[in-house]
PDB file of C-alpha atoms in Angstrom:
ATOM      1  CA  MET A1087       3.008 -43.770  -6.430  1.00 57.00           C
ATOM      2  CA  ILE A1088       6.084 -41.763  -6.457  1.00 62.00           C
ATOM      3  CA  LYS A1089       5.258 -41.335 -10.335  1.00 64.00           C
ATOM      4  CA  ALA A1090       1.624 -40.311  -9.962  1.00 60.00           C
ATOM      5  CA  ASP A1091       3.733 -37.436  -7.676  1.00 67.00           C
ATOM      6  CA  MET A1092       6.390 -36.638  -9.440  1.00 71.00           C
ATOM      7  CA  GLU A1093       3.983 -35.831 -13.223  1.00 76.00           C
ATOM      8  CA  PHE A1094       1.025 -33.464 -10.029  1.00 71.00           C
ATOM      9  CA  PHE A1095       4.835 -31.473 -10.222  1.00 74.00           C
ATOM     10  CA  LYS A1096       5.341 -31.346 -13.873  1.00 83.00           C
ATOM     11  CA  LYS A1097       1.735 -29.226 -13.797  1.00 93.00           C
ATOM     12  CA  ASN A1098       2.334 -26.124 -15.499  1.00 96.00           C
ATOM     13  CA  TYR A1099       0.564 -24.611 -13.222  1.00 97.00           C
ATOM     14  CA  ILE A1100       1.938 -26.420  -9.911  1.00 96.00           C
ATOM     15  CA  LYS A1101       5.576 -25.702 -11.138  1.00 96.00           C
ATOM     16  CA  TYR A1102       5.385 -21.711 -11.804  1.00 98.00           C
ATOM     17  CA  GLY A1103       3.298 -21.516  -8.736  1.00 98.00           C
ATOM     18  CA  LEU A1104       5.692 -23.225  -7.085  1.00 97.00           C
ATOM     19  CA  ILE A1105       8.426 -20.447  -8.449  1.00 97.00           C
ATOM     20  CA  MET A1106       6.879 -17.638  -6.954  1.00 96.00           C
ATOM     21  CA  SER A1107       6.907 -19.127  -3.876  1.00 97.00           C
ATOM     22  CA  GLY A1108       9.932 -19.601  -4.151  1.00 96.00           C
ATOM     23  CA  VAL A1109      10.555 -15.869  -4.416  1.00 94.00           C
ATOM     24  CA  THR A1110       8.434 -14.933  -2.247  1.00 93.00           C
ATOM     25  CA  VAL A1111      10.962 -17.134   0.827  1.00 95.00           C
ATOM     26  CA  LEU A1112      13.962 -15.555  -1.015  1.00 92.00           C
ATOM     27  CA  CYS A1113      12.340 -11.931  -1.026  1.00 87.00           C
ATOM     28  CA  LEU A1114      11.677 -12.724   2.657  1.00 89.00           C
ATOM     29  CA  LEU A1115      15.198 -13.954   3.582  1.00 90.00           C
ATOM     30  CA  LEU A1116      16.925 -10.728   1.522  1.00 85.00           C
ATOM     31  CA  MET A1117      15.010  -8.959   3.085  1.00 83.00           C
ATOM     32  CA  GLN A1118      16.749 -10.365   6.273  1.00 87.00           C
ATOM     33  CA  ILE A1119      20.378 -10.583   5.292  1.00 88.00           C
ATOM     34  CA  THR A1120      19.609  -6.852   4.161  1.00 82.00           C
ATOM     35  CA  GLY A1121      17.864  -5.522   7.867  1.00 82.00           C
ATOM     36  CA  GLN A1122      14.514  -4.523   5.798  1.00 78.00           C
ATOM     37  CA  ASN A1123      13.054  -6.800   7.792  1.00 79.00           C
ATOM     38  CA  GLN A1124      11.684  -4.592  10.708  1.00 77.00           C
ATOM     39  CA  THR A1125       8.441  -3.383   8.689  1.00 76.00           C
ATOM     40  CA  PHE A1126       6.557  -4.214   5.395  1.00 74.00           C
ATOM     41  CA  ASP A1127       5.104  -0.728   5.417  1.00 67.00           C
ATOM     42  CA  ASN A1128       9.140   0.364   4.597  1.00 62.00           C
ATOM     43  CA  LYS A1129       8.973   0.229   0.427  1.00 65.00           C
ATOM     44  CA  SER A1130      12.231  -1.720   0.546  1.00 68.00           C
ATOM     45  CA  PRO A1131      13.337  -2.146  -2.924  1.00 72.00           C
ATOM     46  CA  ILE A1132      13.062  -6.119  -2.206  1.00 68.00           C
ATOM     47  CA  GLN A1133       9.338  -5.939  -1.902  1.00 73.00           C
ATOM     48  CA  LEU A1134       8.250  -3.222  -4.291  1.00 72.00           C
ATOM     49  CA  ILE A1135      10.352  -6.727  -7.089  1.00 73.00           C
ATOM     50  CA  ALA A1136       8.524  -9.135  -4.291  1.00 73.00           C
ATOM     51  CA  GLN A1137       5.058  -7.881  -4.740  1.00 76.00           C
ATOM     52  CA  PHE A1138       5.075  -6.237  -8.572  1.00 82.00           C
ATOM     53  CA  VAL A1139       7.408  -7.626 -10.551  1.00 90.00           C
ATOM     54  CA  ALA A1140       8.323 -11.707  -9.224  1.00 91.00           C
ATOM     55  CA  PRO A1141       4.626 -12.266 -10.537  1.00 95.00           C
ATOM     56  CA  LEU A1142       4.574  -9.800 -13.827  1.00 95.00           C
ATOM     57  CA  ILE A1143       8.285 -11.914 -14.797  1.00 96.00           C
ATOM     58  CA  VAL A1144       6.578 -15.066 -12.926  1.00 97.00           C
ATOM     59  CA  TRP A1145       3.030 -15.310 -14.415  1.00 98.00           C
ATOM     60  CA  PHE A1146       4.135 -13.936 -18.042  1.00 98.00           C
ATOM     61  CA  PHE A1147       6.466 -17.677 -18.485  1.00 98.00           C
ATOM     62  CA  GLY A1148       4.143 -19.399 -16.794  1.00 98.00           C
ATOM     63  CA  ILE A1149       1.402 -19.055 -19.207  1.00 98.00           C
ATOM     64  CA  LYS A1150       3.443 -18.593 -21.821  1.00 97.00           C
ATOM     65  CA  ALA A1151       5.044 -22.398 -20.908  1.00 97.00           C
ATOM     66  CA  ARG A1152       0.912 -23.013 -21.078  1.00 97.00           C
ATOM     67  CA  LYS A1153       1.171 -21.864 -25.105  1.00 97.00           C
ATOM     68  CA  LYS A1154       4.032 -23.849 -26.046  1.00 97.00           C
ATOM     69  CA  GLU A1155       2.280 -26.823 -24.404  1.00 96.00           C
ATOM     70  CA  LEU A1156      -0.950 -26.232 -26.921  1.00 96.00           C
ATOM     71  CA  LYS A1157       1.325 -26.229 -30.400  1.00 96.00           C
ATOM     72  CA  ASN A1158       1.550 -21.928 -29.860  1.00 96.00           C
ATOM     73  CA  LYS A1159      -2.325 -21.635 -29.850  1.00 96.00           C
ATOM     74  CA  LEU A1160      -3.446 -19.556 -26.126  1.00 97.00           C
ATOM     75  CA  THR A1161      -7.125 -18.614 -26.535  1.00 97.00           C
ATOM     76  CA  TYR A1162      -7.367 -15.596 -23.549  1.00 97.00           C
ATOM     77  CA  LYS A1163      -9.660 -18.404 -22.096  1.00 97.00           C
ATOM     78  CA  GLN A1164      -7.429 -20.741 -21.637  1.00 98.00           C
ATOM     79  CA  GLY A1165      -4.456 -17.991 -20.744  1.00 98.00           C
ATOM     80  CA  LEU A1166      -6.997 -16.139 -17.968  1.00 98.00           C
ATOM     81  CA  LEU A1167      -7.354 -20.290 -16.353  1.00 98.00           C
ATOM     82  CA  GLU A1168      -3.511 -21.144 -16.766  1.00 98.00           C
ATOM     83  CA  GLY A1169      -2.799 -17.714 -14.561  1.00 98.00           C
ATOM     84  CA  PHE A1170      -5.993 -18.743 -12.204  1.00 98.00           C
ATOM     85  CA  LYS A1171      -4.199 -22.053 -11.724  1.00 98.00           C
ATOM     86  CA  ILE A1172      -1.412 -20.327 -11.061  1.00 98.00           C
ATOM     87  CA  SER A1173      -2.739 -17.781  -8.053  1.00 98.00           C
ATOM     88  CA  LEU A1174      -4.117 -20.392  -6.727  1.00 98.00           C
ATOM     89  CA  VAL A1175      -1.440 -22.649  -6.218  1.00 98.00           C
ATOM     90  CA  TYR A1176       0.290 -19.111  -4.948  1.00 98.00           C
ATOM     91  CA  ALA A1177      -2.382 -18.677  -2.850  1.00 98.00           C
ATOM     92  CA  ILE A1178      -2.434 -21.468  -1.297  1.00 98.00           C
ATOM     93  CA  VAL A1179       1.543 -21.767  -0.401  1.00 98.00           C
ATOM     94  CA  SER A1180       2.587 -18.110   0.189  1.00 97.00           C
ATOM     95  CA  PRO A1181       0.436 -18.120   3.156  1.00 98.00           C
ATOM     96  CA  PHE A1182       1.698 -20.739   5.189  1.00 98.00           C
ATOM     97  CA  ILE A1183       5.558 -18.995   4.055  1.00 98.00           C
ATOM     98  CA  PHE A1184       4.039 -16.413   5.948  1.00 96.00           C
ATOM     99  CA  MET A1185       2.838 -17.890   9.345  1.00 98.00           C
ATOM    100  CA  PHE A1186       7.228 -20.300   9.223  1.00 98.00           C
ATOM    101  CA  TYR A1187       7.915 -16.834   8.855  1.00 95.00           C
ATOM    102  CA  TYR A1188       6.129 -15.597  11.611  1.00 95.00           C
ATOM    103  CA  LEU A1189       6.681 -18.059  14.116  1.00 97.00           C
ATOM    104  CA  PHE A1190      10.279 -19.148  13.457  1.00 96.00           C
ATOM    105  CA  ILE A1191      12.154 -17.352  11.865  1.00 94.00           C
ATOM    106  CA  ASN A1192      10.772 -12.485  12.602  1.00 93.00           C
ATOM    107  CA  PRO A1193       8.606 -12.684  15.221  1.00 94.00           C
ATOM    108  CA  ALA A1194       9.170  -9.169  16.396  1.00 91.00           C
ATOM    109  CA  ILE A1195       8.173  -8.554  12.665  1.00 91.00           C
ATOM    110  CA  LEU A1196       4.272  -9.735  14.242  1.00 93.00           C
ATOM    111  CA  GLU A1197       4.099  -5.675  15.758  1.00 91.00           C
ATOM    112  CA  SER A1198       3.767  -3.861  12.259  1.00 88.00           C
ATOM    113  CA  VAL A1199       1.950  -6.797  10.518  1.00 90.00           C
ATOM    114  CA  ARG A1200      -0.185  -5.188  13.659  1.00 92.00           C
ATOM    115  CA  LYS A1201       0.212  -2.104  12.934  1.00 89.00           C
ATOM    116  CA  ILE A1202      -0.779  -2.983   9.259  1.00 87.00           C
ATOM    117  CA  TYR A1203      -4.668  -4.481  10.358  1.00 90.00           C
ATOM    118  CA  HIS A1204      -5.179  -1.821  13.219  1.00 92.00           C
ATOM    119  CA  LEU A1205      -5.414  -5.268  15.267  1.00 92.00           C
ATOM    120  CA  THR A1206      -4.090  -3.484  18.195  1.00 89.00           C
ATOM    121  CA  ASN A1207      -5.126  -5.387  20.896  1.00 90.00           C
ATOM    122  CA  THR A1208      -5.570  -8.362  19.142  1.00 94.00           C
ATOM    123  CA  SER A1209      -3.472 -12.071  19.819  1.00 96.00           C
ATOM    124  CA  ASP A1210      -0.193 -13.541  17.533  1.00 96.00           C
ATOM    125  CA  ALA A1211      -2.146 -15.701  16.489  1.00 96.00           C
ATOM    126  CA  MET A1212      -5.372 -13.582  15.523  1.00 96.00           C
ATOM    127  CA  ILE A1213      -2.535 -11.305  13.570  1.00 96.00           C
ATOM    128  CA  ILE A1214      -0.734 -14.358  11.852  1.00 97.00           C
ATOM    129  CA  GLY A1215      -4.770 -15.603  10.699  1.00 97.00           C
ATOM    130  CA  SER A1216      -5.328 -12.756   9.340  1.00 96.00           C
ATOM    131  CA  ASP A1217      -2.897 -11.856   7.634  1.00 96.00           C
ATOM    132  CA  MET A1218      -2.888 -15.755   5.564  1.00 97.00           C
ATOM    133  CA  LEU A1219      -6.273 -14.529   5.025  1.00 98.00           C
ATOM    134  CA  ALA A1220      -5.203 -11.370   3.128  1.00 96.00           C
ATOM    135  CA  GLN A1221      -1.932 -13.271   1.695  1.00 96.00           C
ATOM    136  CA  PHE A1222      -4.878 -15.451   0.043  1.00 98.00           C
ATOM    137  CA  ILE A1223      -7.156 -13.338  -0.522  1.00 98.00           C
ATOM    138  CA  ALA A1224      -4.669 -10.520  -2.064  1.00 96.00           C
ATOM    139  CA  ALA A1225      -2.886 -13.580  -4.225  1.00 96.00           C
ATOM    140  CA  LEU A1226      -5.747 -14.762  -6.152  1.00 97.00           C
ATOM    141  CA  ILE A1227      -7.184 -11.184  -6.111  1.00 97.00           C
ATOM    142  CA  PHE A1228      -3.852  -9.635  -8.139  1.00 96.00           C
ATOM    143  CA  GLY A1229      -3.039 -13.106  -9.829  1.00 97.00           C
ATOM    144  CA  THR A1230      -6.557 -12.666 -11.927  1.00 97.00           C
ATOM    145  CA  ILE A1231      -5.039  -9.584 -12.717  1.00 97.00           C
ATOM    146  CA  ILE A1232      -2.260  -9.844 -13.454  1.00 97.00           C
ATOM    147  CA  SER A1233      -3.412 -13.468 -15.762  1.00 98.00           C
ATOM    148  CA  ALA A1234      -5.599 -11.217 -17.229  1.00 98.00           C
ATOM    149  CA  VAL A1235      -3.946  -8.482 -18.347  1.00 97.00           C
ATOM    150  CA  LEU A1236      -1.542 -10.965 -20.130  1.00 98.00           C
ATOM    151  CA  ALA A1237      -3.584 -13.475 -21.464  1.00 97.00           C
ATOM    152  CA  THR A1238      -4.494 -10.029 -23.103  1.00 97.00           C
ATOM    153  CA  TYR A1239      -0.686  -9.934 -24.410  1.00 96.00           C
ATOM    154  CA  LEU A1240      -0.294 -13.649 -25.278  1.00 97.00           C
ATOM    155  CA  LYS A1241      -3.156 -14.610 -27.288  1.00 96.00           C
ATOM    156  CA  THR A1242      -2.754 -16.199 -30.400  1.00 92.00           C
ATOM    157  CA  LYS A1243      -3.002 -13.411 -32.874  1.00 86.00           C
ATOM    158  CA  SER A1244      -6.404 -14.194 -34.967  1.00 72.00           C
TER     159      SER A1244
END
């Protein structure tokens, strides 16, 4: 049973989806430490890295690792599918990272999130739920877009 569970975590897309989740945790931690934790709309360098640079790097290495597993033969479709799977893992995990952050680390930032979503008279639970859904959808959409671009670059040339 335990061996089967460990095999699950050795899957490339699980590994890289969890790596991106770890990067998200690290970026939230850095925001806390540096005091840039009052809002998500100030576009601090940490947020820019977390939103744009880190996903490109993680997805690139994730798709490249899949190519290596396939003996350096990767079709566009295989690259896109691998990137989508990484996106799906991240989309499932990341909303819970933010939920934990909002509930236990920085509940005060919910006011900023409330303003971003224009949900002024709603409960914290509704804000958190809305943000979790937005995180899920955004991770799938943007992860798939990144995957499409990277799969074009990483596919085996014929």
